Amino acid sequence: MAYENLIHKYSLNGYNIVLDVCSGAVHIFDDISYKLLDYITTLPMSEECPEDIVNNMKEYPKENVESAYKEVLSLYKQGSLFSEDTYGAFADKMVMSPVKAMCLHIAHDCNLRCGYCFAAQGDFGGERCLMPFEVGKKAIDFLIKNSYGRRNLELDFFGGEPLMNFDVVKQIVEYARSIEKQHNKNFRFTLTTNGLLLNDENIDYINREMSNIVLSIDGRKSVNDRLRYRVNGSGCYDSIVDKYKKLVDRRGHDQYYVRGTFTKYNLDFAEDVLHLNELGFDQISVEPVVTDSTLDYALTQADIPQIYAEYERLAKIIIEKKKNNESINFFHFKIDLDQGPCAIKRLRGCGAGNEYVAVTPNGDIYPCHQFVGMDEWKMGSVMTDELNLTMKSKFAASNVYTKEKCRNCWARFYCSGGCNANNLQYAGDILEPYEIACDLEKKRIECSIMIKAALA
Amino acid sequence: MEHIKTLNNPNLKETAEKGGCGECQASCQSACKTSCTVANQQCEK
């Protein structure tokens, strides 16, 4: 591997940031040491600063160049700069994992008809239907059986709109809770809702039973209502904001996200993040739309510069807010440099089809919620306890080394190979990264680390 | 150091040796559902 692939360096908001890709070390360089990196062309580094580096940096005093070189050399020697990639051996051993997470499509129906919905406005391209309890029960049994030794099991109630089938949600939770101890499992339930059917009773239930809740809203009323509307075309903003506030207040602002989508219609999406923050929400996720690239609101390569600028603008605003002790957490800028996931986890981020599956209202199993409705990707059924292990092994083999474009990418241990469903939809292959998603992910990582630098 | 400030020390290689327990969150469950972000997750150990 070329040595330049071992580090990633960038300047942003006045900080020269240098990532040592394979060790996870992050450094902030001054201008002279940052420039010096351009002239280190061979490894191992020599003990003394080479004469050609001094000659190439004549605008700086020689002693300063040499002292900067010494510091770079010191990082190199301690394994926090130009460290080698030694993870290939682990990747070679990656085999199928137990299934430990499940997206339960509790309702293939929705009381909204959002313009950008990847679920074909709730029905995933099929009939509108609700999951019977019997299917949910079988799904729990399937998850317990196929999770083998894994203790923490995640179950997300998803749709369509899960509150349209809330009695079954409660039955499934009750059933899972009744048997988790005897199987030495710990269920973590989450629910994703559009909020329309929230009321005092189900809010209290959700806050008691759901370890996390995702509340869909795009931001400003005009932005939200343009694409999030009912069958009759009316926007939902006015019907959900107060309910979300009540839910979040009652759970003490703990473990939730207000979650929006941005499109070409609101490339100034930082305003939507700020609007949500002004409403009193501090856990915010606003994410790029996933849709057919020919549609009016789809994001294209031409939008990238503006999106980059907006992420940078948002990052700077968040820095100021945090300096003022205001509470705001933007999901895509959240990064844990120190206690984050282990290197093994980072080799294979997306668990779809391997440790994570989606189950439809009739019990069919798909690799994840985004594959639902694509018949060729159906991989089993909880009703017959079948699982296509050939397909599972294909997903299990997906990691940053089997994805050609990820293998030498500086961001590979942060994004871990991206979203396999996006890869399939846009690039035609789960192992072929979707370029726009890569570009945006890299920008977000750069902004996240810059925020850490600014607040350090 | 005069020229370089380290924001985060090297730690990934160490985690490779003792990691891989598989108890952490599936990557797109917490909020995304349309992308995959890993570095923001927490280790369960």
XYZ file of C-alpha atoms in Angstrom:
501
model
C 0.000 0.000 0.000
C 1.268 3.443 -0.813
C 2.276 5.323 2.310
C -0.058 8.204 1.504
C -3.020 5.864 2.001
C -1.924 5.310 5.578
C -2.915 8.808 6.650
C -5.642 11.274 5.762
C -4.922 14.965 6.153
C -7.208 17.924 5.640
C -7.555 21.520 6.715
C -10.946 22.676 7.913
C -12.042 25.719 9.899
C -8.432 26.615 10.645
C -7.370 23.178 11.863
C -4.810 20.957 10.115
C -6.096 17.511 10.990
C -4.167 14.304 10.402
C -5.742 10.869 10.860
C -3.602 7.809 11.138
C -6.008 5.508 9.341
C -5.010 2.131 10.767
C -4.335 3.054 14.389
C -7.231 5.455 14.858
C -4.908 8.201 16.138
C -5.913 11.783 15.357
C -3.537 14.738 15.480
C -3.704 18.473 14.932
C -0.624 19.771 13.112
C 0.706 23.301 12.878
C 1.364 24.656 9.376
C 5.020 23.672 9.173
C 4.557 20.071 10.326
C 1.485 19.769 8.103
C 3.414 20.893 5.060
C 6.330 18.657 5.952
C 4.094 15.598 5.511
C 4.029 16.294 1.762
C 7.753 15.639 1.582
C 7.845 12.354 3.436
C 7.861 10.030 0.459
C 9.457 6.868 1.779
C 9.089 4.654 4.796
C 10.653 3.852 7.164
C 11.453 7.411 8.129
C 15.120 8.211 8.606
C 16.397 9.275 12.023
C 17.625 12.628 10.729
C 15.592 15.120 8.723
C 16.585 14.535 5.068
C 18.309 17.434 3.352
C 15.785 17.556 0.510
C 12.967 18.255 2.992
C 14.898 21.204 4.415
C 15.566 22.405 0.867
C 11.923 22.075 -0.128
C 10.797 24.092 2.882
C 13.186 27.015 2.599
C 10.461 29.477 3.594
C 10.795 28.107 7.155
C 13.908 28.337 9.384
C 15.923 25.121 9.178
C 15.750 24.481 12.934
C 11.961 24.686 12.843
C 11.750 22.182 9.993
C 14.045 19.837 11.867
C 12.109 20.104 15.123
C 8.846 19.445 13.277
C 10.464 16.427 11.618
C 11.477 15.086 15.029
C 7.893 15.260 16.245
C 6.564 13.506 13.141
C 9.248 10.846 13.577
C 8.253 10.398 17.192
C 4.617 9.752 16.245
C 5.764 7.327 13.570
C 7.892 5.400 16.048
C 5.104 5.152 18.612
C 2.691 3.733 16.043
C 0.398 6.710 15.694
C 1.442 7.861 12.226
C 1.910 5.831 9.041
C 0.952 2.687 10.929
C 0.383 -0.350 8.773
C -2.868 -2.088 7.966
C -2.786 -5.389 9.815
C -6.481 -6.222 9.798
C -6.622 -8.309 6.645
C -6.095 -11.484 8.655
C -9.170 -10.726 10.745
C -11.249 -10.031 7.653
C -10.295 -13.383 6.174
C -11.783 -15.089 9.201
C -15.106 -13.276 9.059
C -17.865 -15.814 8.852
C -21.614 -15.785 9.337
C -22.766 -14.221 12.603
C -25.753 -15.045 14.750
C -28.869 -13.019 13.885
C -29.190 -10.502 16.695
C -31.202 -7.644 15.247
C -34.528 -7.571 13.501
C -36.630 -4.952 11.805
C -40.216 -5.992 12.268
C -42.536 -4.598 9.614
C -45.469 -4.427 11.926
C -47.572 -2.498 9.396
C -47.299 -2.357 5.650
C -49.651 0.529 5.711
C -49.264 4.175 6.526
C -51.414 7.197 7.287
C -48.964 9.414 5.403
C -48.008 9.329 1.738
C -44.561 10.902 1.944
C -43.258 11.771 -1.472
C -39.825 10.256 -0.952
C -40.789 7.099 0.913
C -38.523 4.159 0.066
C -41.303 1.925 1.377
C -43.473 2.872 -1.617
C -45.573 5.042 0.724
C -46.018 2.313 3.258
C -46.861 -0.855 1.362
C -43.374 -1.741 0.044
C -44.859 -2.366 -3.379
C -47.334 -4.992 -2.129
C -50.723 -5.076 -0.462
C -51.455 -2.840 2.495
C -51.578 -5.147 5.499
C -50.802 -5.459 9.202
C -48.683 -8.103 10.904
C -50.756 -10.585 12.927
C -49.492 -11.399 16.433
C -48.846 -14.995 15.383
C -46.216 -13.797 12.875
C -44.619 -11.497 15.446
C -44.461 -14.362 17.922
C -42.750 -16.584 15.360
C -40.316 -13.749 14.631
C -39.367 -13.544 18.314
C -38.875 -17.329 18.421
C -36.763 -17.133 15.248
C -34.606 -14.354 16.696
C -34.036 -16.159 19.984
C -33.122 -19.384 18.203
C -30.862 -17.838 15.586
C -29.068 -15.455 17.964
C -27.301 -18.405 19.611
C -24.951 -16.975 22.271
C -25.703 -13.295 21.659
C -27.447 -11.766 24.636
C -28.462 -8.289 23.466
C -31.187 -8.521 20.847
C -32.549 -5.501 19.013
C -36.051 -5.377 17.667
C -37.233 -2.339 15.776
C -40.936 -1.856 15.155
C -41.039 -0.364 11.717
C -43.484 0.230 8.935
C -45.288 1.796 7.246
C -46.544 3.240 10.482
C -46.231 0.901 13.479
C -48.803 2.755 15.575
C -51.455 1.561 13.090
C -50.926 -1.884 14.620
C -50.022 -0.916 18.146
C -51.999 -3.660 19.929
C -49.816 -6.228 18.182
C -46.700 -4.235 19.119
C -47.748 -4.557 22.757
C -48.497 -8.270 22.403
C -45.082 -8.908 20.872
C -43.289 -6.920 23.568
C -45.190 -8.818 26.247
C -44.349 -12.161 24.647
C -40.640 -11.328 24.238
C -40.381 -10.066 27.814
C -42.075 -13.242 29.082
C -39.391 -15.511 27.670
C -36.218 -13.400 27.520
C -34.899 -14.398 30.943
C -35.272 -18.117 30.413
C -33.225 -17.785 27.211
C -30.688 -15.393 28.786
C -31.590 -12.623 26.321
C -32.015 -8.891 26.740
C -34.456 -7.384 24.252
C -33.970 -3.775 23.267
C -37.041 -2.471 21.508
C -37.125 0.571 19.310
C -39.941 2.135 17.352
C -39.978 4.452 14.374
C -43.096 6.564 13.999
C -44.513 9.459 12.019
C -46.250 10.643 15.188
C -49.795 11.102 13.928
C -51.318 8.455 16.201
C -49.349 9.294 19.342
C -51.503 9.870 22.423
C -51.001 9.956 26.202
C -51.483 6.246 26.564
C -49.129 5.018 23.864
C -46.551 7.687 24.733
C -46.316 6.291 28.251
C -46.104 2.748 26.935
C -43.391 3.667 24.418
C -41.376 5.496 27.034
C -41.582 2.515 29.337
C -40.755 -0.233 26.851
C -38.762 1.259 23.986
C -35.052 1.741 24.590
C -34.960 4.165 21.677
C -37.575 5.994 19.650
C -37.216 7.583 16.237
C -39.641 10.423 15.549
C -39.942 11.391 11.909
C -40.026 15.091 11.047
C -38.057 16.929 8.381
C -37.599 20.301 10.075
C -39.273 23.558 9.121
C -43.014 23.342 8.502
C -42.704 24.270 4.845
C -39.987 21.673 4.285
C -41.750 18.958 6.250
C -45.167 19.489 4.695
C -43.849 19.597 1.142
C -43.001 15.894 1.229
C -44.630 14.532 4.392
C -48.369 14.666 3.753
C -51.539 12.685 4.244
C -53.591 10.929 1.560
C -55.529 14.174 1.077
C -52.308 16.113 0.566
C -52.313 17.967 3.881
C -49.000 18.282 5.676
C -48.464 16.672 9.077
C -46.230 19.220 10.865
C -48.948 20.859 12.970
C -50.268 17.477 14.107
C -46.997 16.030 15.362
C -44.786 18.710 16.909
C -46.606 18.990 20.244
C -46.884 15.221 20.510
C -43.153 14.828 19.979
C -42.439 17.487 22.590
C -44.651 15.693 25.087
C -43.066 12.301 24.372
C -39.518 13.604 24.618
C -40.206 15.600 27.794
C -41.780 12.575 29.445
C -38.778 10.379 28.710
C -36.426 12.999 30.070
C -34.889 13.701 26.663
C -33.201 10.318 26.834
C -32.556 7.880 23.970
C -34.534 9.336 21.107
C -34.007 10.999 17.768
C -36.105 13.408 15.817
C -35.224 12.196 12.379
C -35.616 14.007 9.111
C -34.697 13.601 5.496
C -33.173 16.294 3.349
C -33.565 16.451 -0.410
C -32.638 18.750 -3.240
C -35.588 20.893 -2.075
C -33.795 21.851 1.166
C -30.084 21.912 0.547
C -30.037 24.500 3.354
C -30.887 21.643 5.710
C -28.832 23.153 8.541
C -31.824 25.466 8.965
C -33.993 22.419 9.561
C -31.582 21.052 12.136
C -31.609 24.419 13.890
C -35.380 24.636 13.682
C -35.720 21.256 15.375
C -33.267 22.393 18.039
C -35.262 25.598 18.556
C -38.371 23.469 19.098
C -36.565 21.953 22.077
C -35.167 18.760 20.580
C -31.502 18.049 21.170
C -31.054 14.612 19.567
C -31.385 15.305 15.873
C -30.752 13.346 12.734
C -31.349 14.859 9.311
C -30.170 12.556 6.562
C -29.823 12.582 2.786
C -32.745 11.141 0.847
C -32.427 7.692 -0.691
C -34.408 7.627 -3.889
C -34.454 7.185 -7.636
C -31.819 9.570 -8.968
C -34.086 10.734 -11.804
C -36.637 12.285 -9.448
C -36.829 16.069 -8.945
C -35.839 15.995 -5.298
C -33.044 13.416 -5.636
C -29.535 14.442 -4.638
C -27.027 14.317 -7.440
C -23.303 14.828 -7.862
C -23.994 18.450 -8.799
C -25.408 19.071 -5.302
C -22.312 17.848 -3.522
C -20.482 21.211 -3.196
C -23.541 22.841 -1.652
C -24.101 19.924 0.728
C -20.450 20.054 1.768
C -20.744 23.760 2.491
C -23.905 23.158 4.478
C -22.321 20.423 6.589
C -19.414 22.778 7.302
C -21.786 25.595 8.212
C -23.728 23.307 10.510
C -20.526 22.057 12.133
C -19.452 25.619 12.940
C -22.873 26.470 14.374
C -22.808 23.349 16.544
C -19.356 24.279 17.856
C -20.679 27.680 18.921
C -23.743 26.155 20.529
C -21.675 23.649 22.461
C -19.302 26.383 23.601
C -22.388 28.147 24.956
C -23.376 24.934 26.743
C -26.427 24.482 24.561
C -27.545 20.901 24.120
C -27.455 19.663 20.535
C -26.386 16.355 19.084
C -26.464 15.880 15.328
C -26.443 12.143 14.707
C -24.171 12.195 11.683
C -21.588 14.322 13.503
C -21.488 11.972 16.438
C -18.188 10.158 16.571
C -16.471 8.268 19.345
C -12.737 8.414 18.790
C -11.802 6.726 22.012
C -14.418 4.260 23.223
C -16.018 3.556 19.877
C -16.531 0.203 18.227
C -13.662 -2.270 18.024
C -11.655 -2.779 14.862
C -13.483 -6.025 14.106
C -16.821 -4.239 14.084
C -15.323 -1.582 11.835
C -14.414 -4.095 9.168
C -18.040 -4.935 8.485
C -20.426 -2.189 9.507
C -23.627 -3.111 7.751
C -25.155 -6.178 9.350
C -27.892 -6.638 6.732
C -28.570 -10.224 5.744
C -26.130 -11.516 8.308
C -26.705 -10.321 11.851
C -29.698 -8.178 10.934
C -32.854 -9.095 9.018
C -36.231 -7.588 8.233
C -39.502 -9.501 8.593
C -42.636 -8.594 6.634
C -46.222 -8.789 7.929
C -46.574 -12.314 6.495
C -43.293 -13.506 7.981
C -41.006 -13.307 4.957
C -37.371 -12.544 5.756
C -35.293 -10.027 3.790
C -31.708 -8.859 4.389
C -32.965 -5.501 5.694
C -35.926 -3.142 5.495
C -34.634 -1.592 2.272
C -34.643 -4.936 0.455
C -38.280 -5.674 1.325
C -40.393 -6.013 -1.783
C -37.529 -7.253 -3.977
C -38.549 -10.878 -4.488
C -35.094 -11.998 -5.537
C -33.763 -10.972 -2.127
C -36.278 -12.878 -0.043
C -34.134 -15.089 2.183
C -36.559 -17.129 4.223
C -39.602 -17.106 6.469
C -40.095 -17.037 10.219
C -43.263 -19.097 9.694
C -41.357 -22.068 8.319
C -38.123 -21.310 10.181
C -36.184 -21.196 6.907
C -33.155 -19.034 6.205
C -31.139 -19.026 2.998
C -27.629 -19.561 4.305
C -26.068 -19.134 0.877
C -27.431 -15.601 0.748
C -26.471 -15.025 4.378
C -22.891 -16.058 3.653
C -22.774 -13.581 0.755
C -23.652 -10.758 3.132
C -21.301 -12.101 5.804
C -18.435 -11.888 3.330
C -19.084 -8.210 2.709
C -16.383 -6.169 4.441
C -13.986 -3.330 3.728
C -11.497 -5.714 2.150
C -13.941 -7.470 -0.152
C -15.200 -4.075 -1.357
C -12.538 -3.036 -3.820
C -13.193 0.691 -3.463
C -13.116 0.540 0.340
C -9.879 -1.381 0.688
C -7.619 1.650 0.441
C -10.096 4.347 1.426
C -9.033 6.455 4.415
C -12.574 6.386 5.809
C -12.919 2.598 5.850
C -12.709 2.221 9.639
C -15.236 5.020 10.211
C -17.966 4.108 7.729
C -17.063 0.420 7.493
C -18.155 -0.151 3.934
C -21.381 1.791 3.838
C -24.959 0.673 3.376
C -25.270 -2.488 1.310
C -28.831 -1.629 0.282
C -27.690 1.748 -1.048
C -24.871 0.013 -2.871
C -27.337 -2.326 -4.549
C -29.847 0.372 -5.419
C -27.393 2.820 -6.907
C -24.358 0.828 -7.962
C -26.077 -2.484 -8.710
C -23.977 -4.583 -6.339
C -23.817 -4.790 -2.540
C -20.019 -4.738 -2.799
C -19.894 -1.633 -4.987
C -20.001 1.555 -2.888
C -22.427 4.282 -3.880
C -20.248 7.254 -4.689
C -22.446 10.079 -3.441
C -22.988 8.310 -0.127
C -19.211 7.876 0.161
C -18.564 11.544 -0.565
C -21.070 12.687 2.026
C -19.890 10.214 4.639
C -16.305 11.384 4.252
C -17.357 14.997 4.623
C -19.334 14.200 7.762
C -16.380 12.367 9.292
C -14.127 15.324 8.538
C -16.615 17.708 10.140
C -17.129 15.440 13.173
C -13.420 15.286 13.903
C -13.021 19.014 13.330
C -15.741 19.621 15.928
C -13.751 17.464 18.379
C -10.639 19.493 17.575
C -12.451 22.777 18.120
C -13.889 21.675 21.442
C -10.740 19.960 22.724
C 5.163 18.785 21.554
C 5.503 22.153 19.941
C 4.128 21.450 16.466
C 1.638 18.646 16.941
C -1.204 18.104 19.365
C -2.619 14.599 19.608
C -6.395 14.562 19.839
C -6.737 10.810 20.102
C -4.130 8.182 20.820
C -3.806 5.028 18.734
C -6.234 2.419 20.005
C -7.654 0.470 17.079
C -5.056 -2.283 16.920
C -5.555 -3.075 20.560
C -9.303 -3.426 20.030
C -8.748 -5.876 17.188
C -7.170 -8.334 19.586
C -9.916 -8.305 22.180
C -12.899 -7.203 20.082
C -15.508 -8.869 17.954
C -17.916 -9.943 20.714
C -20.841 -8.897 18.518
C -22.969 -7.515 21.339
C -22.991 -3.946 20.046
C -25.809 -2.345 18.137
C -26.556 -3.268 14.535
C -25.275 -0.294 12.643
C -28.278 1.426 11.116
C -30.790 0.662 13.842
C -30.490 3.733 16.015
C -31.607 6.477 13.687
C -30.486 6.129 10.120
C -32.201 3.236 8.446
C -30.903 4.687 5.198
C -27.168 4.782 5.675
C -24.513 3.090 7.719
C -22.500 4.927 10.305
C -20.288 2.944 12.596
C -17.761 5.220 14.285
C -20.452 6.826 16.419
C -21.412 3.604 18.120
C -20.430 2.503 21.564
C -18.625 -0.651 22.554
C -20.703 -2.831 24.876
C -17.671 -4.012 26.846
